[in-house]
GROMACS .gro file of C-alpha atoms in nm:
model
   85
    1UNK     CA    1   3.929  -1.045  -5.711
    2UNK     CA    2   4.133  -0.860  -5.971
    3UNK     CA    3   4.016  -0.534  -5.844
    4UNK     CA    4   4.127  -0.580  -5.489
    5UNK     CA    5   4.466  -0.712  -5.638
    6UNK     CA    6   4.480  -0.420  -5.841
    7UNK     CA    7   4.411  -0.159  -5.548
    8UNK     CA    8   4.655  -0.344  -5.353
    9UNK     CA    9   4.929  -0.347  -5.624
   10UNK     CA   10   4.868   0.059  -5.614
   11UNK     CA   11   4.903   0.074  -5.250
   12UNK     CA   12   5.215  -0.106  -5.260
   13UNK     CA   13   5.353   0.081  -5.526
   14UNK     CA   14   5.271   0.435  -5.319
   15UNK     CA   15   5.455   0.272  -5.012
   16UNK     CA   16   5.739   0.190  -5.200
   17UNK     CA   17   5.759   0.542  -5.388
   18UNK     CA   18   5.728   0.728  -5.043
   19UNK     CA   19   5.967   0.506  -4.861
   20UNK     CA   20   6.246   0.550  -5.131
   21UNK     CA   21   6.178   0.940  -5.116
   22UNK     CA   22   6.213   0.950  -4.766
   23UNK     CA   23   6.541   0.720  -4.780
   24UNK     CA   24   6.663   0.995  -5.043
   25UNK     CA   25   6.585   1.292  -4.841
   26UNK     CA   26   6.779   1.121  -4.545
   27UNK     CA   27   7.107   1.123  -4.757
   28UNK     CA   28   7.096   1.516  -4.746
   29UNK     CA   29   7.418   1.632  -4.589
   30UNK     CA   30   7.600   1.319  -4.566
   31UNK     CA   31   7.961   1.278  -4.755
   32UNK     CA   32   7.949   0.963  -4.907
   33UNK     CA   33   8.208   0.791  -5.175
   34UNK     CA   34   8.077   0.742  -5.519
   35UNK     CA   35   8.156   0.530  -5.825
   36UNK     CA   36   8.135   0.768  -6.121
   37UNK     CA   37   7.996   0.594  -6.421
   38UNK     CA   38   7.945   0.846  -6.669
   39UNK     CA   39   7.873   1.199  -6.784
   40UNK     CA   40   7.513   1.266  -6.889
   41UNK     CA   41   7.314   1.561  -6.966
   42UNK     CA   42   7.609   1.802  -6.810
   43UNK     CA   43   7.646   1.619  -6.489
   44UNK     CA   44   7.837   1.318  -6.397
   45UNK     CA   45   7.621   1.006  -6.270
   46UNK     CA   46   7.729   0.745  -6.027
   47UNK     CA   47   7.618   0.529  -5.720
   48UNK     CA   48   7.717   0.529  -5.373
   49UNK     CA   49   7.804   0.218  -5.174
   50UNK     CA   50   7.432   0.163  -5.064
   51UNK     CA   51   7.303   0.233  -5.424
   52UNK     CA   52   7.182   0.552  -5.368
   53UNK     CA   53   7.190   0.730  -5.756
   54UNK     CA   54   7.379   1.042  -5.756
   55UNK     CA   55   7.421   1.329  -5.996
   56UNK     CA   56   7.743   1.513  -5.957
   57UNK     CA   57   7.768   1.898  -6.043
   58UNK     CA   58   8.077   1.831  -6.277
   59UNK     CA   59   8.173   1.761  -6.635
   60UNK     CA   60   8.496   1.618  -6.566
   61UNK     CA   61   8.510   1.279  -6.763
   62UNK     CA   62   8.852   1.196  -6.583
   63UNK     CA   63   8.638   1.112  -6.290
   64UNK     CA   64   8.462   0.829  -6.476
   65UNK     CA   65   8.551   0.473  -6.358
   66UNK     CA   66   8.709   0.624  -6.032
   67UNK     CA   67   8.552   0.642  -5.650
   68UNK     CA   68   8.521   0.983  -5.565
   69UNK     CA   69   8.419   1.189  -5.216
   70UNK     CA   70   8.072   1.386  -5.267
   71UNK     CA   71   7.853   1.583  -5.025
   72UNK     CA   72   7.489   1.540  -5.104
   73UNK     CA   73   7.318   1.848  -5.128
   74UNK     CA   74   6.936   1.776  -5.258
   75UNK     CA   75   6.715   1.482  -5.315
   76UNK     CA   76   6.454   1.429  -5.565
   77UNK     CA   77   6.215   1.146  -5.654
   78UNK     CA   78   6.490   0.917  -5.794
   79UNK     CA   79   6.820   1.030  -5.721
   80UNK     CA   80   7.031   1.324  -5.509
   81UNK     CA   81   7.226   1.572  -5.627
   82UNK     CA   82   7.605   1.621  -5.502
   83UNK     CA   83   7.907   1.820  -5.507
   84UNK     CA   84   8.281   1.731  -5.494
   85UNK     CA   85   8.440   1.733  -5.185
   0.00000   0.00000   0.00000
């Protein structure tokens, strides 16, 4: 039945969202290596080796394309904030 299909899809989406938020929350306090990809909106963006998206409190474009160490300080729905170590 299409209604059941839609209801189950919404439940699965919620479970995935909750799981992702919990995973990102568990990253707080960890020191990780991050591949910095770009400067965007006043912060550097990159990914850890387990593909955690990270926003780094820096505008140093010389770090783009490099792997740097950061400490994860906060989590949000889709990414974590980090600071340079």
